[in-house]
Amino acid sequence: MTSSPARPDPAAPGAAHLTYFVDGMDCASCVQKVERMVAGLPGTADVKTSFTKQTLSLDLDETQTGRATLERNLKALGYTPSLLEQPKSTVPRAEAAGHDHSGHDHAGHGHVHEAPRPGQPWYASGQGKLVLISGVLLALAWLFSFIEPQFAISGYIAATLLGVWPLANKAVASARLGDPFSINMLVSLAAIGAVLIGQAAEGAVVVFFFAVGELLEGVAAGRARAGIQALAALAPKTALLVEGSGVREVPADALTVGQTVQVNPGARVPADGAILTGTSSLDDSPVTGESVPVSKGAGDSVYAGSINTDGVLTVRVEKAASDNTIARIIHLVEEAEGSKAPTARFIDRFSRYYTPGVVLVSALVALVPPLLFGAAWHTWLYKGIALLLIGCPCALVLSVPAAITSGISAGTRRGLLIKGGAALETIGTVKTIAFDKTGTLTAGKPCVTDVVASQHLDRNEVLRLAAAVEAGSSHPLAKAITDAAQQAKLTLPAVTEAQAIPGKAVTATVEGRTLSVSSPRHAASLVNLPADLSDTIRTFEEQGRTAVVLLDRNTPLGVLAIRDEPRPEAKAAIAQLHNLGVNTVMLTGDNARTGQAIARDLGLDVRAELLPEDKLRLIADLKARGGVAMVGDGINDAPALAQSDVGIAMGGGTDVALETADAALLQERVTGVADLVSLSRATMGNIKANIAFALGLKAIFLVTTLLGYTNLWMAILADTGATALVTANALRLLRWKGREARPTRNTLPHTTPHRA
């Protein structure tokens, strides 16, 4: 993003926020060219361009620069602006999430071409037509060279001028608006120079190859945008609105919060919401990347775009279409792809000096040998023109944003939402990853892990009676016991005279017996617990589990162990990070015994009994030792997420997960953290290879040109070829798959054999 120095006052009567679709702004230099021009106008601020939307948004004080002036300048650069949003006051403002136009950015030079629109063949675009016409002229001129050479020369000149004319117009407009060193200027000078020194054929080939390169880049940009356009198409266009005793079909984007919709088997969920009635397996893969359908019932959340596989559901709408999970993901990805990574910003700065440097070197090569050493003008002018073409920085400045965009798109398809190039670049460089415990490494929901029976009872009987006593309690431990009984399909008896003794026990009369579920300490104060039962309780507590004792008056019937268990894939995730050379540590406010037990099971370090300020201090220490990422649930970990170099939120698509931190794991799998590190490193490796290739190829052709081995068409072919190869290499990231991590499914609680 670039902002103008003259920031408009939001309260000024002429201040408005404008969003334009800019036709033709779909390449690296295009975006940078528009940003520079717009930011240089008086009264502009918060100038942003979007790769995926192909849009320009800004705050504009129309008392300083009129909208007509802005649009006229854009047209002078060769772009066609179309206003997408009605003007409204500046910040805060509504974003056009989900719009399926797009664009991208790389810097330092400016050219304009038009990518095919979705569904439009390449030859129907403006750039496609230019390629076809100039190609036909070039072919005709080549044929005439065998029949009548004089006509052939005229054909080559015509083909050159046809291709140069739009470029020269834009080069002049760029120079008038403050950027004389655009790629349009480089190619125009080279092509016209070729004609003037009698190399019209090579000039025609130059502009033809350049046009082909621009067309290929536009097609590549369209491919990169296709993933986001596919996201936008996930949500169904219509919904079955439940009204009174029937349903009627309505547009999905007309649904409002609080309405009820019916989702039939095989249909897509039309809106974010909560299930009111019905049970079904839902395929969330379009939203989260989770490949295994998830069983959901009343009270569970559903996402727009998810596929209902079997049962009929009624769903209460909780988000409008413009604010559902898909729209929010699209909006965040759009912003992320417009956010430059540090490497991209460096390339931007480098290119601002690189292109003028190329022009200077070309001029020196063309002029110094003839003027000072009496060398042949034709030879050195030719070499100077070739250097102009070799110096075109297309491949160099495309290398970073193309890879970043592909990496972010690949991650989104895998349920890894990365909110910016800077975050994607940094994740792979951190030395340590810190994890919150509850809701991150663990599921955040206590469950019964063991049931030990005594008095010759069956363990299911202990679980049934304990669940009956706890049935009326809302305490998390009570919920864990009743859930375990429900999972075991046990029928609970009726209870009477239920009461809670805070911090000690819950009692009730069950089937004529006075039963209680109590803490071990309270149970020990009432009855002498058998030695084996006391040993079992001690073992559970050493493992970080909470033990409760089921008593029949003064007779112990059994012990239940409860713990917020690690996520099934957490241990594998920690091992993957260690294999990647990343240190791991768990930061928790829980007691040391529980924290150490969880950490020991998972194989990572732990810092327990931490206050929020302690977490911040530890994050700062780790940050100073080489970089740290923090993984939390996105709610109570917000300060630590912000303090770290990269904050990663576990979230399953919740508001907090999408709005907090720098990345979110939509699948709620800890293995996604290792995938983020791998994706970051793959992206940075791709970028380094692209930069090395672009600079290396230019260095080779620089030497061969000075030695007289390279001609004009070879120079432009090298530039076009480098751009195509860099783009193709970046697009390889779209096929990145990450690690396949399948969590094991927990079924019934572990049971210990019957004890007398």
Coordinates of C-alpha atoms in Angstrom, one line a residue, residues 44-577:
T44 CA -5.5 11.1 -1.7
A45 CA -4.8 8.7 1.1
D46 CA -5.0 5.0 2.1
V47 CA -4.3 4.1 -1.6
K48 CA -4.7 0.3 -2.0
T49 CA -4.6 -2.0 -4.9
S50 CA -5.8 -5.6 -4.8
F51 CA -4.3 -8.5 -6.7
T52 CA -7.4 -10.7 -6.5
K53 CA -10.0 -8.0 -7.1
Q54 CA -8.1 -6.0 -9.7
T55 CA -9.3 -2.9 -7.8
L56 CA -8.1 0.4 -6.6
S57 CA -9.5 1.8 -3.4
L58 CA -8.6 5.2 -1.8
D59 CA -9.8 8.0 0.3
L60 CA -10.2 11.1 -1.9
D61 CA -10.8 14.7 -0.9
E62 CA -12.5 15.9 -4.0
T63 CA -12.0 19.5 -3.0
Q64 CA -8.3 19.0 -3.8
T65 CA -8.5 16.4 -6.7
G66 CA -11.7 15.8 -8.5
R67 CA -12.9 12.3 -9.3
A68 CA -12.9 13.2 -13.0
T69 CA -9.2 14.1 -12.7
L70 CA -8.3 10.8 -11.1
E71 CA -10.2 8.8 -13.7
R72 CA -8.7 10.9 -16.6
N73 CA -5.2 10.1 -15.3
L74 CA -5.9 6.4 -15.1
K75 CA -7.2 6.5 -18.6
A76 CA -4.0 8.3 -19.7
L77 CA -2.0 5.4 -18.3
G78 CA -4.1 3.1 -20.4
Y79 CA -6.5 1.8 -17.8
T80 CA -10.3 1.9 -17.8
P81 CA -11.7 2.6 -14.3
S82 CA -15.2 1.6 -13.3
L83 CA -16.6 2.8 -9.9
L84 CA -17.7 -0.3 -7.9
E85 CA -18.9 1.4 -4.7
Q86 CA -21.0 4.5 -4.2
P87 CA -18.9 7.2 -2.5
K88 CA -19.3 7.2 1.2
S89 CA -17.5 8.7 4.2
T90 CA -14.0 7.6 4.8
V91 CA -13.1 5.2 7.5
P92 CA -14.9 3.3 8.8
R93 CA -16.2 1.8 5.6
A94 CA -17.7 -1.4 4.2
E95 CA -15.4 -3.5 2.1
A96 CA -16.7 -5.2 -1.0
A97 CA -15.9 -8.7 0.2
G98 CA -16.4 -11.5 -2.3
H99 CA -16.1 -9.4 -5.4
D100 CA -14.5 -11.6 -8.0
H101 CA -12.3 -9.1 -9.9
S102 CA -8.6 -9.3 -9.3
G103 CA -5.2 -7.9 -9.9
H104 CA -1.6 -8.2 -8.6
D105 CA 1.5 -6.2 -7.9
H106 CA 5.1 -6.0 -8.6
A107 CA 7.0 -2.8 -8.9
G108 CA 9.3 -0.4 -10.5
H109 CA 8.1 -0.1 -14.1
G110 CA 4.7 0.2 -15.8
H111 CA 3.0 -1.6 -18.6
V112 CA -0.6 -2.2 -19.4
H113 CA -2.3 -5.3 -20.8
E114 CA -5.7 -6.8 -20.5
A115 CA -6.1 -10.3 -19.1
P116 CA -9.0 -12.4 -20.4
R117 CA -12.0 -12.1 -18.2
P118 CA -13.4 -15.2 -16.6
G119 CA -14.9 -17.4 -19.4
Q120 CA -13.4 -15.2 -22.1
P121 CA -10.9 -16.9 -24.5
W122 CA -7.5 -15.2 -24.6
Y123 CA -7.9 -14.2 -28.3
A124 CA -11.0 -12.1 -27.4
S125 CA -9.1 -9.9 -25.0
G126 CA -7.5 -6.6 -26.1
Q127 CA -4.0 -8.0 -25.6
G128 CA -4.9 -11.2 -27.5
K129 CA -6.1 -9.2 -30.5
L130 CA -2.9 -7.1 -30.5
V131 CA -0.8 -10.4 -30.5
L132 CA -2.9 -11.8 -33.4
I133 CA -2.7 -8.7 -35.5
S134 CA 1.0 -8.0 -35.0
G135 CA 1.7 -11.7 -35.5
V136 CA -0.2 -11.7 -38.8
L137 CA 1.7 -8.6 -40.0
L138 CA 5.0 -10.2 -39.0
A139 CA 4.2 -13.4 -40.8
L140 CA 3.1 -11.5 -44.0
A141 CA 6.3 -9.5 -43.9
W142 CA 8.4 -12.6 -43.5
L143 CA 6.6 -14.2 -46.5
F144 CA 7.1 -11.0 -48.6
S145 CA 10.9 -11.2 -47.8
F146 CA 11.0 -14.2 -50.3
I147 CA 8.9 -12.4 -52.9
E148 CA 9.7 -8.7 -52.7
P149 CA 12.2 -7.6 -50.0
Q150 CA 11.1 -3.9 -50.2
F151 CA 7.5 -4.8 -49.3
A152 CA 8.9 -7.0 -46.5
I153 CA 10.7 -4.0 -44.9
S154 CA 7.4 -2.0 -45.0
G155 CA 5.6 -4.9 -43.4
Y156 CA 8.2 -5.1 -40.6
I157 CA 7.9 -1.3 -40.0
A158 CA 4.1 -1.5 -39.9
A159 CA 4.2 -4.4 -37.5
T160 CA 6.7 -2.5 -35.3
L161 CA 4.7 0.7 -35.3
L162 CA 1.4 -1.1 -34.6
G163 CA 2.9 -2.8 -31.5
V164 CA 4.8 0.3 -30.3
W165 CA 2.0 2.8 -30.6
P166 CA 0.0 1.9 -27.5
L167 CA 3.3 1.4 -25.6
A168 CA 4.6 4.8 -26.6
N169 CA 1.3 6.5 -25.6
K170 CA 1.5 5.0 -22.2
A171 CA 5.2 5.7 -21.8
V172 CA 4.5 9.4 -22.5
A173 CA 1.6 9.4 -20.0
S174 CA 3.8 7.8 -17.4
A175 CA 6.6 10.3 -17.9
R176 CA 4.0 13.2 -17.7
L177 CA 2.7 11.7 -14.4
G178 CA 6.2 11.4 -12.8
D179 CA 7.6 8.0 -13.9
P180 CA 9.7 8.3 -17.0
F181 CA 11.5 5.0 -16.6
S182 CA 8.7 2.6 -17.3
I183 CA 9.0 -0.7 -19.2
N184 CA 6.8 0.9 -22.0
M185 CA 9.5 3.5 -22.4
L186 CA 12.3 0.8 -22.6
V187 CA 10.6 -1.3 -25.2
S188 CA 9.4 1.8 -27.2
L189 CA 12.9 3.2 -27.4
A190 CA 14.4 -0.2 -28.4
A191 CA 11.8 -0.9 -31.1
I192 CA 11.9 2.6 -32.6
G193 CA 15.7 2.6 -32.4
A194 CA 15.8 -0.7 -34.3
V195 CA 13.8 0.8 -37.1
L196 CA 16.0 3.9 -37.2
I197 CA 19.2 1.8 -37.6
G198 CA 17.7 -0.3 -40.3
Q199 CA 16.7 -3.3 -38.1
A200 CA 12.9 -3.1 -38.7
A201 CA 12.6 -6.9 -38.7
E202 CA 14.2 -7.3 -35.3
G203 CA 12.0 -4.4 -34.0
A204 CA 8.9 -6.2 -35.2
V205 CA 10.0 -9.4 -33.5
V206 CA 10.7 -7.4 -30.3
V207 CA 7.2 -5.9 -30.0
F208 CA 5.6 -9.2 -30.9
F209 CA 7.5 -11.2 -28.3
F210 CA 6.8 -8.4 -25.7
A211 CA 3.0 -8.6 -26.6
V212 CA 3.1 -12.4 -26.2
G213 CA 4.8 -12.1 -22.9
E214 CA 2.2 -9.6 -21.6
L215 CA -0.6 -11.9 -22.8
L216 CA 1.0 -14.9 -20.9
E217 CA 1.4 -12.8 -17.8
G218 CA -2.3 -11.8 -18.0
V219 CA -3.3 -15.4 -18.4
A220 CA -1.2 -16.4 -15.4
A221 CA -2.8 -13.7 -13.4
G222 CA -6.2 -15.0 -14.3
R223 CA -5.2 -18.5 -13.2
A224 CA -4.1 -17.1 -9.8
R225 CA -7.4 -15.4 -9.4
A226 CA -9.4 -18.5 -10.3
G227 CA -9.0 -19.9 -6.9
I228 CA -10.6 -16.9 -5.3
Q229 CA -13.4 -16.8 -7.9
A230 CA -14.0 -20.5 -7.1
L231 CA -14.4 -19.6 -3.4
A232 CA -16.9 -17.0 -4.2
A233 CA -19.0 -19.5 -6.2
L234 CA -19.2 -22.0 -3.3
A235 CA -22.2 -20.4 -1.6
P236 CA -25.4 -21.4 -3.3
K237 CA -27.4 -18.8 -5.1
T238 CA -30.8 -19.8 -3.5
A239 CA -32.0 -21.0 -0.2
L240 CA -35.1 -22.7 1.2
L241 CA -36.6 -20.2 3.7
V242 CA -38.8 -21.7 6.4
E243 CA -42.0 -19.7 6.9
G244 CA -45.0 -20.8 8.9
S245 CA -45.9 -24.3 7.8
G246 CA -43.9 -24.3 4.5
V247 CA -40.8 -23.3 2.7
R248 CA -40.1 -21.1 -0.3
E249 CA -37.1 -20.5 -2.4
V250 CA -35.4 -17.1 -2.0
P251 CA -32.0 -15.6 -3.1
A252 CA -29.3 -16.7 -0.6
D253 CA -27.9 -13.2 -0.4
A254 CA -31.3 -11.9 0.7
L255 CA -31.3 -13.9 3.9
T256 CA -31.2 -12.0 7.2
V257 CA -29.9 -12.9 10.6
G258 CA -32.5 -14.8 12.6
Q259 CA -34.3 -16.4 9.7
T260 CA -34.6 -20.2 9.4
V261 CA -33.6 -22.2 6.3
Q262 CA -34.0 -25.8 5.4
V263 CA -31.0 -27.7 4.0
N264 CA -31.8 -30.9 2.1
P265 CA -29.5 -33.8 1.6
G266 CA -26.9 -33.1 -1.1
A267 CA -27.5 -29.3 -0.9
R268 CA -25.0 -26.7 0.1
V269 CA -25.6 -24.7 3.3
P270 CA -26.7 -21.2 2.2
A271 CA -25.5 -19.2 5.2
D272 CA -23.4 -19.3 8.3
G273 CA -25.6 -20.4 11.2
A274 CA -26.5 -22.9 13.9
I275 CA -28.5 -26.2 13.5
L276 CA -31.9 -26.0 15.0
T277 CA -33.1 -29.5 14.2
G278 CA -31.7 -32.6 12.5
T279 CA -28.5 -34.5 12.4
S280 CA -26.3 -35.0 9.4
S281 CA -22.7 -35.3 8.2
L282 CA -21.4 -32.1 6.7
D283 CA -18.6 -31.9 4.2
D284 CA -16.8 -28.7 5.3
S285 CA -13.9 -29.2 2.8
P286 CA -15.0 -26.2 0.6
V287 CA -14.5 -23.9 3.6
T288 CA -11.9 -25.5 5.9
G289 CA -10.1 -28.0 3.6
E290 CA -11.2 -30.8 6.0
S291 CA -11.6 -33.8 3.8
V292 CA -13.6 -36.0 6.2
P293 CA -17.3 -35.1 6.7
V294 CA -18.1 -34.1 10.2
S295 CA -21.3 -35.2 12.0
K296 CA -23.3 -32.3 13.4
G297 CA -26.5 -31.9 15.2
A298 CA -28.7 -29.3 17.1
G299 CA -26.6 -26.4 18.4
D300 CA -23.6 -27.0 16.1
S301 CA -22.3 -24.3 13.8
V302 CA -22.4 -24.7 10.0
Y303 CA -20.7 -22.7 7.3
A304 CA -22.1 -21.3 4.0
G305 CA -20.9 -23.5 1.2
S306 CA -20.6 -26.7 3.3
I307 CA -22.3 -29.8 1.7
N308 CA -25.0 -31.5 3.6
T309 CA -24.5 -35.2 2.9
D310 CA -27.5 -37.0 4.3
G311 CA -30.1 -35.8 6.8
V312 CA -32.5 -32.8 6.5
L313 CA -31.4 -29.8 8.6
T314 CA -33.1 -26.6 9.7
V315 CA -30.6 -23.9 10.3
R316 CA -30.9 -20.5 12.0
V317 CA -29.1 -17.8 10.0
E318 CA -26.4 -16.0 12.0
K319 CA -24.5 -14.1 9.4
A320 CA -25.6 -12.1 6.4
A321 CA -24.2 -13.1 3.0
S322 CA -21.7 -10.3 3.0
D323 CA -20.4 -11.4 6.3
N324 CA -20.3 -15.2 6.1
T325 CA -17.2 -17.3 6.4
I326 CA -16.6 -17.5 2.7
A327 CA -17.0 -13.8 2.2
R328 CA -14.7 -13.1 5.1
I329 CA -12.0 -15.5 3.9
I330 CA -12.1 -14.0 0.4
H331 CA -11.8 -10.5 1.8
L332 CA -8.9 -11.5 4.0
V333 CA -7.1 -13.3 1.2
E334 CA -7.6 -10.3 -1.0
E335 CA -6.0 -8.1 1.6
A336 CA -3.3 -10.6 2.2
E337 CA -2.3 -10.8 -1.4
G338 CA -2.1 -7.0 -1.5
S339 CA 0.1 -7.0 1.5
K340 CA 3.8 -6.9 0.4
A341 CA 6.3 -9.2 2.0
P342 CA 9.6 -7.7 3.2
T343 CA 11.4 -9.2 0.2
A344 CA 8.8 -7.7 -2.2
R345 CA 9.3 -4.3 -0.6
F346 CA 13.0 -4.7 -1.1
I347 CA 12.5 -5.6 -4.8
D348 CA 10.2 -2.5 -5.1
R349 CA 12.9 -0.2 -3.8
F350 CA 15.6 -1.9 -5.8
S351 CA 13.7 -1.6 -9.1
R352 CA 13.2 2.1 -8.6
Y353 CA 17.0 2.5 -9.1
Y354 CA 17.5 -0.5 -11.3
T355 CA 15.5 0.7 -14.3
P356 CA 17.0 4.2 -14.5
G357 CA 20.4 2.5 -14.1
V358 CA 19.7 0.3 -17.1
V359 CA 18.8 3.3 -19.2
L360 CA 22.0 5.1 -18.1
V361 CA 24.2 2.0 -18.9
S362 CA 22.5 1.6 -22.3
A363 CA 23.2 5.2 -23.1
L364 CA 26.8 4.9 -22.1
V365 CA 27.3 1.7 -24.1
A366 CA 25.7 3.4 -27.2
L367 CA 27.5 6.7 -27.0
V368 CA 30.9 6.3 -25.3
P369 CA 32.7 3.9 -27.7
P370 CA 31.7 6.0 -30.8
L371 CA 32.4 9.4 -29.3
L372 CA 35.6 8.6 -27.4
F373 CA 37.1 5.7 -29.3
G374 CA 35.8 6.2 -32.8
A375 CA 33.9 2.9 -32.8
A376 CA 31.2 2.2 -35.3
W377 CA 27.9 4.0 -34.4
H378 CA 25.7 1.2 -35.8
T379 CA 27.3 -1.6 -33.8
W380 CA 27.2 0.2 -30.4
L381 CA 23.8 1.7 -30.9
Y382 CA 22.6 -1.8 -31.6
K383 CA 24.2 -3.0 -28.4
G384 CA 22.7 -0.2 -26.4
I385 CA 19.2 -0.9 -27.7
A386 CA 19.7 -4.6 -26.8
L387 CA 20.7 -3.7 -23.3
L388 CA 17.4 -1.7 -22.9
L389 CA 15.5 -4.9 -23.6
I390 CA 17.7 -7.1 -21.4
G391 CA 17.3 -4.6 -18.6
C392 CA 13.4 -5.0 -18.6
P393 CA 12.8 -6.0 -14.9
C394 CA 9.6 -8.0 -15.5
A395 CA 10.8 -11.3 -14.3
L396 CA 12.6 -9.8 -11.4
V397 CA 9.7 -7.8 -9.9
L398 CA 7.2 -10.6 -10.7
S399 CA 9.2 -13.2 -8.8
V400 CA 8.0 -12.2 -5.3
P401 CA 4.3 -11.3 -5.7
A402 CA 3.6 -14.3 -8.0
A403 CA 5.0 -16.7 -5.5
I404 CA 3.4 -15.0 -2.5
T405 CA 0.0 -15.1 -4.2
S406 CA 0.3 -18.7 -5.2
G407 CA 1.5 -19.6 -1.6
I408 CA -1.4 -17.8 0.0
S409 CA -3.9 -19.4 -2.4
A410 CA -2.5 -22.9 -1.9
G411 CA -2.7 -22.4 1.9
T412 CA -6.3 -21.2 1.8
R413 CA -7.3 -24.4 -0.1
R414 CA -5.7 -26.4 2.7
G415 CA -7.5 -24.5 5.5
L416 CA -4.5 -22.3 6.2
L417 CA -5.5 -18.7 6.2
I418 CA -2.5 -16.4 6.0
K419 CA -3.2 -12.8 6.2
G420 CA -0.3 -11.2 4.3
G421 CA 3.0 -11.7 2.5
A422 CA 4.9 -10.6 5.6
A423 CA 3.4 -13.3 7.7
L424 CA 3.9 -16.0 5.1
E425 CA 7.6 -15.0 4.8
T426 CA 8.2 -14.8 8.6
I427 CA 6.5 -18.1 9.7
G428 CA 9.2 -20.2 8.1
T429 CA 12.1 -18.3 9.8
V430 CA 11.0 -18.4 13.4
K431 CA 13.2 -20.5 15.8
T432 CA 10.5 -21.3 18.4
I433 CA 6.7 -21.8 18.3
A434 CA 4.9 -21.3 21.5
F435 CA 1.5 -23.0 22.1
D436 CA -1.3 -22.2 24.5
K437 CA -2.6 -25.4 26.1
T438 CA -6.4 -25.2 26.5
G439 CA -8.2 -25.1 23.1
T440 CA -5.0 -25.3 21.2
L441 CA -2.9 -28.4 22.1
T442 CA -6.0 -29.8 23.9
A443 CA -9.6 -29.8 22.7
G444 CA -10.6 -27.3 25.4
K445 CA -13.3 -29.8 26.6
P446 CA -12.7 -32.1 29.6
C447 CA -13.6 -35.7 29.0
V448 CA -13.6 -38.9 31.0
T449 CA -10.4 -40.8 30.3
D450 CA -10.6 -43.7 32.8
V451 CA -13.3 -45.4 34.9
V452 CA -12.1 -47.7 37.7
A453 CA -14.8 -49.7 39.4
S454 CA -14.8 -51.3 42.9
Q455 CA -17.3 -53.3 45.0
H456 CA -17.6 -55.8 42.1
L457 CA -19.4 -53.3 40.0
D458 CA -19.3 -53.0 36.2
R459 CA -17.5 -49.8 35.0
N460 CA -20.5 -48.9 33.0
E461 CA -22.6 -49.1 36.2
V462 CA -20.1 -46.6 37.9
L463 CA -20.4 -44.3 34.9
R464 CA -24.2 -44.6 34.8
L465 CA -24.7 -43.8 38.5
A466 CA -22.1 -40.9 38.4
A467 CA -23.8 -39.4 35.4
A468 CA -27.2 -39.6 37.1
V469 CA -25.9 -37.7 40.1
E470 CA -24.2 -35.0 37.8
A471 CA -27.2 -34.8 35.3
G472 CA -28.4 -31.5 36.7
S473 CA -25.0 -29.7 37.0
S474 CA -23.5 -27.4 34.4
H475 CA -20.0 -27.8 35.8
P476 CA -17.5 -28.8 33.0
L477 CA -16.5 -31.9 34.9
A478 CA -20.1 -32.9 35.3
K479 CA -20.7 -32.3 31.6
A480 CA -17.7 -34.6 30.8
I481 CA -19.3 -37.4 32.9
T482 CA -22.7 -37.1 31.4
D483 CA -21.3 -36.9 27.9
A484 CA -19.3 -40.1 28.5
A485 CA -22.5 -41.8 29.6
Q486 CA -24.3 -40.6 26.5
Q487 CA -21.5 -41.8 24.3
A488 CA -21.7 -45.2 25.9
K489 CA -25.5 -45.2 25.3
L490 CA -26.4 -45.6 28.9
T491 CA -29.9 -44.8 30.2
L492 CA -29.8 -42.6 33.3
P493 CA -32.2 -43.2 36.2
A494 CA -34.3 -40.5 37.7
V495 CA -32.8 -38.6 40.7
T496 CA -34.2 -36.7 43.6
E497 CA -32.9 -34.4 46.3
A498 CA -29.9 -33.4 44.2
Q499 CA -27.7 -30.7 45.8
A500 CA -24.2 -29.4 45.4
I501 CA -21.6 -28.9 48.2
P502 CA -19.4 -26.2 46.5
G503 CA -15.9 -27.3 46.0
K504 CA -16.5 -30.7 47.5
A505 CA -19.3 -32.9 46.1
V506 CA -22.6 -33.3 44.4
T507 CA -25.2 -35.6 46.1
A508 CA -28.5 -37.1 45.0
T509 CA -30.8 -39.9 45.7
V510 CA -30.7 -42.5 42.9
E511 CA -32.7 -45.7 42.9
G512 CA -33.2 -45.4 46.6
R513 CA -29.5 -44.9 47.4
T514 CA -27.8 -41.7 48.6
L515 CA -24.9 -41.2 46.1
S516 CA -22.3 -38.5 45.8
V517 CA -19.6 -37.6 43.3
S518 CA -16.9 -35.9 45.3
S519 CA -13.3 -34.7 45.3
P520 CA -10.8 -37.3 46.6
R521 CA -10.0 -35.0 49.6
H522 CA -13.7 -34.7 50.6
A523 CA -14.1 -38.5 50.1
A524 CA -11.1 -39.2 52.3
S525 CA -12.7 -37.0 55.0
L526 CA -15.8 -39.2 55.0
V527 CA -14.4 -42.7 54.6
N528 CA -11.1 -44.5 54.6
L529 CA -10.4 -45.2 51.0
P530 CA -8.9 -48.6 50.1
A531 CA -5.1 -48.5 49.4
D532 CA -5.5 -49.6 45.8
L533 CA -8.1 -46.9 45.2
S534 CA -5.8 -44.2 46.8
D535 CA -2.9 -45.4 44.6
T536 CA -5.1 -45.1 41.5
I537 CA -6.2 -41.6 42.5
R538 CA -2.5 -40.6 43.0
T539 CA -1.5 -42.0 39.7
F540 CA -4.3 -40.1 37.9
E541 CA -3.2 -36.9 39.6
E542 CA 0.4 -37.4 38.6
Q543 CA -0.8 -37.7 35.0
G544 CA -2.5 -34.3 35.3
R545 CA -6.0 -35.8 35.4
T546 CA -8.7 -34.8 37.8
A547 CA -10.1 -37.7 39.8
V548 CA -13.6 -37.8 41.3
V549 CA -14.9 -40.6 43.7
L550 CA -18.4 -42.1 43.5
L551 CA -19.6 -42.9 47.0
D552 CA -22.7 -44.8 48.2
R553 CA -23.0 -43.0 51.6
N554 CA -19.6 -44.2 53.1
T555 CA -18.8 -46.9 50.5
P556 CA -16.6 -46.0 47.5
L557 CA -18.0 -47.5 44.3
G558 CA -15.4 -46.3 41.9
V559 CA -13.1 -43.5 40.6
L560 CA -13.4 -41.5 37.4
A561 CA -10.5 -39.7 35.8
I562 CA -11.2 -36.5 33.8
R563 CA -8.8 -34.4 31.7
D564 CA -8.8 -32.0 28.8
E565 CA -7.0 -34.4 26.6
P566 CA -4.5 -33.4 23.9
R567 CA -5.9 -33.2 20.4
P568 CA -5.4 -36.6 18.6
E569 CA -2.9 -35.1 16.1
A570 CA -1.0 -32.8 18.6
K571 CA 1.9 -35.2 19.3
A572 CA 2.5 -35.8 15.6
A573 CA 2.4 -32.0 15.0
I574 CA 5.1 -31.4 17.6
A575 CA 7.2 -34.1 16.1
Q576 CA 6.8 -32.6 12.7
L577 CA 8.0 -29.2 13.9

